[in-house]
PDB file of C-alpha atoms in Angstrom:
ATOM      1  CA  MET A  34      17.113   1.759   9.734  1.00  0.00           C
ATOM      2  CA  SER A  35      17.992   2.295   6.081  1.00  0.00           C
ATOM      3  CA  ILE A  36      18.091   5.586   4.156  1.00  0.00           C
ATOM      4  CA  ILE A  37      18.219   5.398   0.377  1.00  0.00           C
ATOM      5  CA  ASP A  38      19.002   8.366  -1.879  1.00  0.00           C
ATOM      6  CA  LEU A  39      16.894   8.014  -4.998  1.00  0.00           C
ATOM      7  CA  ASP A  40      18.055   8.245  -8.586  1.00  0.00           C
ATOM      8  CA  ASN A  41      17.238  11.197 -10.851  1.00  0.00           C
ATOM      9  CA  ASN A  42      17.072  13.613  -7.908  1.00  0.00           C
ATOM     10  CA  LEU A  43      13.726  12.146  -6.831  1.00  0.00           C
ATOM     11  CA  GLY A  44      14.571  12.614  -3.138  1.00  0.00           C
ATOM     12  CA  PHE A  45      15.139   9.933  -0.511  1.00  0.00           C
ATOM     13  CA  MET A  46      13.324   7.221   1.383  1.00  0.00           C
ATOM     14  CA  GLU A  47      13.822   5.743   4.833  1.00  0.00           C
ATOM     15  CA  HIS A  48      12.617   2.485   6.346  1.00  0.00           C
ATOM     16  CA  VAL A  49      12.676   2.081  10.121  1.00  0.00           C
ATOM     17  CA  GLU A  50      11.647  -1.562  10.417  1.00  0.00           C
ATOM     18  CA  SER A  51      11.813  -1.546  14.225  1.00  0.00           C
ATOM     19  CA  GLU A  52       9.057   1.113  14.211  1.00  0.00           C
ATOM     20  CA  CYS A  53       7.173  -0.332  11.209  1.00  0.00           C
ATOM     21  CA  GLU A  54       7.473   2.934   9.302  1.00  0.00           C
ATOM     22  CA  PHE A  55       8.367   4.095   5.803  1.00  0.00           C
ATOM     23  CA  TYR A  56       9.174   7.733   5.049  1.00  0.00           C
ATOM     24  CA  PHE A  57       9.332   9.043   1.472  1.00  0.00           C
ATOM     25  CA  ASN A  58      10.605  12.579   0.799  1.00  0.00           C
ATOM     26  CA  LEU A  59       9.929  13.047  -2.905  1.00  0.00           C
ATOM     27  CA  ASN A  60      10.835  15.907  -5.207  1.00  0.00           C
ATOM     28  CA  ILE A  61       7.704  15.362  -7.257  1.00  0.00           C
ATOM     29  CA  SER A  62       4.862  17.815  -7.807  1.00  0.00           C
ATOM     30  CA  PRO A  63       1.385  16.358  -7.076  1.00  0.00           C
ATOM     31  CA  VAL A  64      -1.440  16.470  -9.619  1.00  0.00           C
ATOM     32  CA  SER A  65      -5.177  16.742  -9.027  1.00  0.00           C
ATOM     33  CA  HIS A  66      -7.395  13.704  -9.493  1.00  0.00           C
ATOM     34  CA  GLN A  67     -10.089  16.070 -10.831  1.00  0.00           C
ATOM     35  CA  SER A  68      -7.987  17.316 -13.748  1.00  0.00           C
ATOM     36  CA  LYS A  69      -9.308  15.684 -16.927  1.00  0.00           C
ATOM     37  CA  SER A  70      -7.232  17.270 -19.714  1.00  0.00           C
ATOM     38  CA  ALA A  71      -4.837  15.154 -21.779  1.00  0.00           C
ATOM     39  CA  ALA A  72      -1.908  17.017 -20.234  1.00  0.00           C
ATOM     40  CA  ALA A  73      -3.185  16.333 -16.708  1.00  0.00           C
ATOM     41  CA  LYS A  74      -3.672  12.629 -17.456  1.00  0.00           C
ATOM     42  CA  GLU A  75      -0.106  12.455 -18.723  1.00  0.00           C
ATOM     43  CA  ARG A  76       1.079  14.201 -15.557  1.00  0.00           C
ATOM     44  CA  LYS A  77      -0.727  11.562 -13.469  1.00  0.00           C
ATOM     45  CA  ARG A  78       1.003   8.796 -15.406  1.00  0.00           C
ATOM     46  CA  GLU A  79       4.364  10.499 -14.914  1.00  0.00           C
ATOM     47  CA  LEU A  80       3.683  10.981 -11.188  1.00  0.00           C
ATOM     48  CA  GLN A  81       2.777   7.320 -10.658  1.00  0.00           C
ATOM     49  CA  ALA A  82       5.703   6.112 -12.782  1.00  0.00           C
ATOM     50  CA  SER A  83       8.058   8.216 -10.651  1.00  0.00           C
ATOM     51  CA  ILE A  84       6.630   6.769  -7.427  1.00  0.00           C
ATOM     52  CA  ARG A  85       7.035   3.230  -8.784  1.00  0.00           C
ATOM     53  CA  ASP A  86      10.634   4.018  -9.726  1.00  0.00           C
ATOM     54  CA  VAL A  87      11.152   4.866  -6.060  1.00  0.00           C
ATOM     55  CA  LEU A  88       9.559   1.583  -4.955  1.00  0.00           C
ATOM     56  CA  LYS A  89      11.832  -0.568  -7.140  1.00  0.00           C
ATOM     57  CA  SER A  90      14.395  -0.534  -4.332  1.00  0.00           C
ATOM     58  CA  ILE A  91      11.912  -2.235  -1.957  1.00  0.00           C
ATOM     59  CA  ASN A  92      11.835  -6.029  -2.274  1.00  0.00           C
ATOM     60  CA  PHE A  93       8.695  -6.796  -0.252  1.00  0.00           C
ATOM     61  CA  TYR A  94       5.012  -5.900  -0.001  1.00  0.00           C
ATOM     62  CA  ILE A  95       3.064  -4.610   2.957  1.00  0.00           C
ATOM     63  CA  VAL A  96       0.143  -7.054   3.198  1.00  0.00           C
ATOM     64  CA  GLY A  97      -1.748  -5.706   6.219  1.00  0.00           C
ATOM     65  CA  ASP A  98      -3.471  -2.507   7.301  1.00  0.00           C
ATOM     66  CA  ILE A  99      -1.607   0.812   7.174  1.00  0.00           C
ATOM     67  CA  THR A 100      -1.832   4.489   7.974  1.00  0.00           C
ATOM     68  CA  PHE A 101      -1.000   6.908   5.149  1.00  0.00           C
ATOM     69  CA  HIS A 102       0.111  10.455   5.949  1.00  0.00           C
ATOM     70  CA  LEU A 103       0.702  12.942   3.121  1.00  0.00           C
ATOM     71  CA  GLN A 104       2.328  16.341   3.543  1.00  0.00           C
ATOM     72  CA  TRP A 105       2.286  18.646   0.524  1.00  0.00           C
ATOM     73  CA  ASN A 106       5.057  21.229   0.598  1.00  0.00           C
ATOM     74  CA  LEU A 107       4.357  24.321  -1.489  1.00  0.00           C
ATOM     75  CA  HIS A 108       4.743  28.068  -1.245  1.00  0.00           C
ATOM     76  CA  GLU A 109       2.126  29.794   0.922  1.00  0.00           C
ATOM     77  CA  HIS A 110       1.379  32.417  -1.729  1.00  0.00           C
ATOM     78  CA  LYS A 111       0.511  29.713  -4.249  1.00  0.00           C
ATOM     79  CA  ARG A 112      -1.604  27.821  -1.753  1.00  0.00           C
ATOM     80  CA  ILE A 113      -3.806  30.603  -0.384  1.00  0.00           C
ATOM     81  CA  GLU A 114      -3.403  33.666  -2.616  1.00  0.00           C
ATOM     82  CA  THR A 115      -3.914  32.153  -6.074  1.00  0.00           C
ATOM     83  CA  ASP A 116      -6.433  29.848  -7.724  1.00  0.00           C
ATOM     84  CA  GLY A 117      -3.727  27.613  -9.184  1.00  0.00           C
ATOM     85  CA  ALA A 118      -3.289  25.123  -6.356  1.00  0.00           C
ATOM     86  CA  ALA A 119      -5.374  21.942  -6.321  1.00  0.00           C
ATOM     87  CA  ASP A 120      -7.600  20.999  -3.397  1.00  0.00           C
ATOM     88  CA  ILE A 121      -5.579  18.857  -1.039  1.00  0.00           C
ATOM     89  CA  ASP A 122      -8.093  15.995  -1.063  1.00  0.00           C
ATOM     90  CA  ASN A 123      -7.829  15.799  -4.854  1.00  0.00           C
ATOM     91  CA  ILE A 124      -4.077  15.142  -4.875  1.00  0.00           C
ATOM     92  CA  LEU A 125      -4.393  12.117  -2.584  1.00  0.00           C
ATOM     93  CA  LYS A 126      -5.753   9.490  -4.997  1.00  0.00           C
ATOM     94  CA  PRO A 127      -3.110   9.764  -7.747  1.00  0.00           C
ATOM     95  CA  ILE A 128      -0.379   9.483  -5.106  1.00  0.00           C
ATOM     96  CA  ILE A 129      -2.026   6.534  -3.328  1.00  0.00           C
ATOM     97  CA  ASP A 130      -2.490   4.794  -6.687  1.00  0.00           C
ATOM     98  CA  GLY A 131       1.262   5.115  -7.254  1.00  0.00           C
ATOM     99  CA  PHE A 132       1.913   3.104  -4.092  1.00  0.00           C
ATOM    100  CA  THR A 133      -0.582   0.377  -5.044  1.00  0.00           C
ATOM    101  CA  GLY A 134      -0.272  -2.650  -7.315  1.00  0.00           C
ATOM    102  CA  PHE A 135       2.065  -5.394  -8.453  1.00  0.00           C
ATOM    103  CA  ASP A 136       5.048  -3.108  -9.064  1.00  0.00           C
ATOM    104  CA  ALA A 137       4.450  -1.028  -5.939  1.00  0.00           C
ATOM    105  CA  LEU A 138       4.287  -1.474  -2.145  1.00  0.00           C
ATOM    106  CA  LEU A 139       0.622  -2.231  -1.344  1.00  0.00           C
ATOM    107  CA  ILE A 140      -1.676  -4.864  -2.814  1.00  0.00           C
ATOM    108  CA  ASP A 141      -4.706  -2.558  -2.786  1.00  0.00           C
ATOM    109  CA  ASP A 142      -5.619   0.843  -1.412  1.00  0.00           C
ATOM    110  CA  ASN A 143      -8.259  -0.652   0.880  1.00  0.00           C
ATOM    111  CA  GLN A 144      -5.345  -1.547   3.163  1.00  0.00           C
ATOM    112  CA  ILE A 145      -5.401   2.115   4.214  1.00  0.00           C
ATOM    113  CA  ASP A 146      -7.233   2.312   7.524  1.00  0.00           C
ATOM    114  CA  ASP A 147      -6.298   5.894   8.344  1.00  0.00           C
ATOM    115  CA  VAL A 148      -5.409   8.627   5.859  1.00  0.00           C
ATOM    116  CA  GLN A 149      -4.241  12.147   6.692  1.00  0.00           C
ATOM    117  CA  ALA A 150      -3.320  15.031   4.406  1.00  0.00           C
ATOM    118  CA  GLN A 151      -1.848  18.435   5.195  1.00  0.00           C
ATOM    119  CA  TRP A 152       0.184  21.173   3.555  1.00  0.00           C
ATOM    120  CA  ALA A 153       3.158  23.200   4.776  1.00  0.00           C
ATOM    121  CA  HIS A 154       4.917  26.280   3.434  1.00  0.00           C
ATOM    122  CA  TYR A 155       7.898  25.494   1.196  1.00  0.00           C
ATOM    123  CA  TYR A 156      10.514  28.081   0.241  1.00  0.00           C
ATOM    124  CA  ASP A 157      10.763  27.149  -3.468  1.00  0.00           C
ATOM    125  CA  TYR A 158       7.965  29.014  -5.251  1.00  0.00           C
ATOM    126  CA  HIS A 159       8.329  27.153  -8.548  1.00  0.00           C
ATOM    127  CA  ASN A 160       8.795  23.582  -7.317  1.00  0.00           C
ATOM    128  CA  ASP A 161       6.427  21.973  -4.841  1.00  0.00           C
ATOM    129  CA  LYS A 162       6.961  18.439  -3.486  1.00  0.00           C
ATOM    130  CA  PHE A 163       5.471  16.001  -0.989  1.00  0.00           C
ATOM    131  CA  THR A 164       6.320  13.532   1.735  1.00  0.00           C
ATOM    132  CA  VAL A 165       4.524  10.299   2.590  1.00  0.00           C
ATOM    133  CA  THR A 166       4.755   8.447   5.894  1.00  0.00           C
ATOM    134  CA  ILE A 167       3.369   4.900   5.953  1.00  0.00           C
ATOM    135  CA  THR A 168       3.090   2.904   9.160  1.00  0.00           C
ATOM    136  CA  TYR A 169       2.137  -0.757   9.242  1.00  0.00           C
ATOM    137  CA  GLU A 170       1.556  -3.515  11.767  1.00  0.00           C
ATOM    138  CA  PRO A 171       4.379  -5.871  12.855  1.00  0.00           C
ATOM    139  CA  GLY A 172       4.728  -9.062  10.839  1.00  0.00           C
ATOM    140  CA  GLN A 173       3.029  -7.625   7.741  1.00  0.00           C
ATOM    141  CA  LEU A 174       5.914  -7.681   5.244  1.00  0.00           C
ATOM    142  CA  ILE A 175       6.275 -10.484   2.696  1.00  0.00           C
ATOM    143  CA  PRO A 176       9.153 -10.591   0.172  1.00  0.00           C
ATOM    144  CA  LYS A 177       7.884  -9.893  -3.331  1.00  0.00           C
ATOM    145  CA  ASP A 178       9.194 -13.171  -4.716  1.00  0.00           C
ATOM    146  CA  SER A 179       7.533 -15.116  -1.861  1.00  0.00           C
ATOM    147  CA  LEU A 180       4.015 -13.656  -2.003  1.00  0.00           C
ATOM    148  CA  PHE A 181       1.099 -15.913  -2.937  1.00  0.00           C
ATOM    149  CA  LEU A 182      -2.577 -14.925  -2.887  1.00  0.00           C
ATOM    150  CA  LEU A 183      -4.391 -17.951  -1.515  1.00  0.00           C
ATOM    151  CA  GLN A 184      -7.979 -18.553  -2.610  1.00  0.00           C
ATOM    152  CA  LEU A 185     -10.194 -19.031   0.451  1.00  0.00           C
ATOM    153  CA  GLU A 186     -13.549 -18.775  -1.317  1.00  0.00           C
ATOM    154  CA  GLN A 187     -14.642 -18.079  -4.876  1.00  0.00           C
ATOM    155  CA  ASN A 188     -13.720 -14.393  -4.764  1.00  0.00           C
ATOM    156  CA  ILE A 189     -11.704 -14.083  -1.536  1.00  0.00           C
ATOM    157  CA  TYR A 190      -7.903 -14.296  -1.412  1.00  0.00           C
ATOM    158  CA  MET A 191      -5.425 -13.973   1.440  1.00  0.00           C
ATOM    159  CA  PRO A 192      -1.715 -13.086   1.180  1.00  0.00           C
ATOM    160  CA  ILE A 193       0.499 -15.919   2.358  1.00  0.00           C
ATOM    161  CA  LYS A 194       4.253 -16.486   2.261  1.00  0.00           C
ATOM    162  CA  ILE A 195       5.749 -19.193   0.056  1.00  0.00           C
ATOM    163  CA  HIS A 196       8.192 -21.069   2.268  1.00  0.00           C
ATOM    164  CA  SER A 197      11.107 -22.931   0.705  1.00  0.00           C
ATOM    165  CA  ASP A 198      10.107 -26.335   2.130  1.00  0.00           C
ATOM    166  CA  LYS A 199       6.739 -28.048   1.767  1.00  0.00           C
ATOM    167  CA  GLU A 200       6.453 -28.852   5.476  1.00  0.00           C
ATOM    168  CA  SER A 201       6.553 -25.151   6.337  1.00  0.00           C
ATOM    169  CA  ARG A 202       4.031 -24.395   3.598  1.00  0.00           C
ATOM    170  CA  GLU A 203       1.682 -27.037   5.031  1.00  0.00           C
ATOM    171  CA  ALA A 204       2.007 -25.538   8.520  1.00  0.00           C
ATOM    172  CA  GLU A 205       1.372 -22.014   7.181  1.00  0.00           C
ATOM    173  CA  LEU A 206      -1.658 -23.194   5.241  1.00  0.00           C
ATOM    174  CA  GLU A 207      -3.133 -24.953   8.283  1.00  0.00           C
ATOM    175  CA  LYS A 208      -2.708 -21.819  10.393  1.00  0.00           C
ATOM    176  CA  VAL A 209      -4.389 -19.586   7.801  1.00  0.00           C
ATOM    177  CA  LEU A 210      -7.327 -21.926   7.168  1.00  0.00           C
ATOM    178  CA  SER A 211      -7.905 -22.460  10.893  1.00  0.00           C
ATOM    179  CA  ALA A 212      -8.039 -18.701  11.561  1.00  0.00           C
ATOM    180  CA  TYR A 213     -10.443 -18.181   8.655  1.00  0.00           C
ATOM    181  CA  GLU A 214     -12.779 -20.957   9.830  1.00  0.00           C
ATOM    182  CA  ILE A 215     -12.803 -19.571  13.371  1.00  0.00           C
ATOM    183  CA  ARG A 216     -13.804 -16.182  11.973  1.00  0.00           C
ATOM    184  CA  LYS A 217     -16.615 -17.693   9.855  1.00  0.00           C
ATOM    185  CA  GLU A 218     -17.969 -19.612  12.832  1.00  0.00           C
ATOM    186  CA  ALA A 219     -17.851 -16.477  14.984  1.00  0.00           C
ATOM    187  CA  ILE A 220     -19.776 -14.510  12.343  1.00  0.00           C
ATOM    188  CA  GLU A 221     -22.434 -17.214  12.118  1.00  0.00           C
ATOM    189  CA  SER A 222     -22.904 -17.284  15.882  1.00  0.00           C
ATOM    190  CA  ASP A 223     -22.349 -13.628  16.820  1.00  0.00           C
ATOM    191  CA  GLY A 224     -22.677 -11.577  13.616  1.00  0.00           C
ATOM    192  CA  TYR A 225     -20.234  -9.110  12.135  1.00  0.00           C
ATOM    193  CA  ASP A 226     -20.515  -6.616  14.990  1.00  0.00           C
ATOM    194  CA  ARG A 227     -18.900  -9.109  17.356  1.00  0.00           C
ATOM    195  CA  ALA A 228     -16.779 -11.141  14.959  1.00  0.00           C
ATOM    196  CA  THR A 229     -14.884  -8.809  12.652  1.00  0.00           C
ATOM    197  CA  ARG A 230     -11.488  -9.751  11.266  1.00  0.00           C
ATOM    198  CA  ARG A 231      -9.803  -7.349  13.695  1.00  0.00           C
ATOM    199  CA  LYS A 232     -11.419  -8.921  16.730  1.00  0.00           C
ATOM    200  CA  ASN A 233     -10.190 -12.294  15.525  1.00  0.00           C
ATOM    201  CA  ARG A 234      -6.685 -10.865  14.980  1.00  0.00           C
ATOM    202  CA  MET A 235      -6.314 -12.548  11.614  1.00  0.00           C
ATOM    203  CA  GLN A 236      -4.554 -11.632   8.385  1.00  0.00           C
ATOM    204  CA  ARG A 237      -6.489  -9.303   6.106  1.00  0.00           C
ATOM    205  CA  PHE A 238      -7.847 -10.687   2.834  1.00  0.00           C
ATOM    206  CA  PHE A 239      -8.928  -9.240  -0.497  1.00  0.00           C
ATOM    207  CA  HIS A 240     -11.754  -9.521  -2.988  1.00  0.00           C
ATOM    208  CA  VAL A 241     -10.406 -10.766  -6.320  1.00  0.00           C
ATOM    209  CA  SER A 242     -11.509  -7.544  -8.051  1.00  0.00           C
ATOM    210  CA  ARG A 243      -8.954  -5.656  -5.940  1.00  0.00           C
ATOM    211  CA  ILE A 244      -5.978  -7.823  -6.904  1.00  0.00           C
ATOM    212  CA  ASP A 245      -3.713  -6.902  -9.805  1.00  0.00           C
ATOM    213  CA  ASP A 246      -3.701  -9.697 -12.406  1.00  0.00           C
ATOM    214  CA  ASP A 247       0.093  -9.967 -12.208  1.00  0.00           C
ATOM    215  CA  PHE A 248       0.044 -11.212  -8.617  1.00  0.00           C
ATOM    216  CA  GLN A 249       0.580 -14.942  -8.188  1.00  0.00           C
ATOM    217  CA  LYS A 250      -2.591 -16.540  -6.866  1.00  0.00           C
ATOM    218  CA  GLY A 251      -4.334 -19.897  -6.680  1.00  0.00           C
ATOM    219  CA  ASP A 252      -5.916 -22.563  -4.494  1.00  0.00           C
ATOM    220  CA  GLN A 253      -4.480 -24.663  -1.651  1.00  0.00           C
ATOM    221  CA  ASN A 254      -2.942 -27.311  -3.894  1.00  0.00           C
ATOM    222  CA  GLU A 255      -1.313 -24.705  -6.097  1.00  0.00           C
ATOM    223  CA  TYR A 256       0.163 -23.037  -3.005  1.00  0.00           C
ATOM    224  CA  LEU A 257       1.590 -26.294  -1.668  1.00  0.00           C
ATOM    225  CA  GLU A 258       3.262 -27.002  -5.002  1.00  0.00           C
ATOM    226  CA  GLN A 259       5.024 -23.636  -5.100  1.00  0.00           C
ATOM    227  CA  ALA A 260       8.809 -23.675  -4.996  1.00  0.00           C
ATOM    228  CA  LEU A 261      11.222 -20.792  -4.549  1.00  0.00           C
TER     229      LEU A 261
END
């Protein structure tokens, strides 16, 4: 377990690796996705920049499926007795976007299998904040400097770890390709209802349109030639 106090009074974060859980307690006020004014857009940029500042202390990506639980802490009077508080569903996307991308924690927001949002009374009337709890599956962390997005088909890429020696990279590649072929054969024979990725217990993959351009990606030969 590691607890990190964040710079600039942003709050703190905790990672309990044995339970596959991150907890972020952030002194940041959410902003509504529906707000379209120039000031609101700037607030969204500031919110996401603050979240990414928090994530700088994390040196790996989560590459598998996650649950995402948001709790918005704000004063009850503001929440239910005024018209100034945003709808809780509208504050989710800007926050999720802050956790997603090359300089963040997730590759893409479609890794979120289960999302929950709630609010709770907070004593400070003038300063609301939020917490985020992310849980992930075992074995789904890859160091940021070791992540490679392997091209499986024209537009399909899978996260894979760059090992320091070529023999290990060859073994990793064989394992990934074998699992993907088994899945394709199962789909051809049984259809998607019986042969989803989950039923085959294989690593999740991504459409190229969902991958930030800054991520390192390429084909099998390019993966094998990688060196740390």
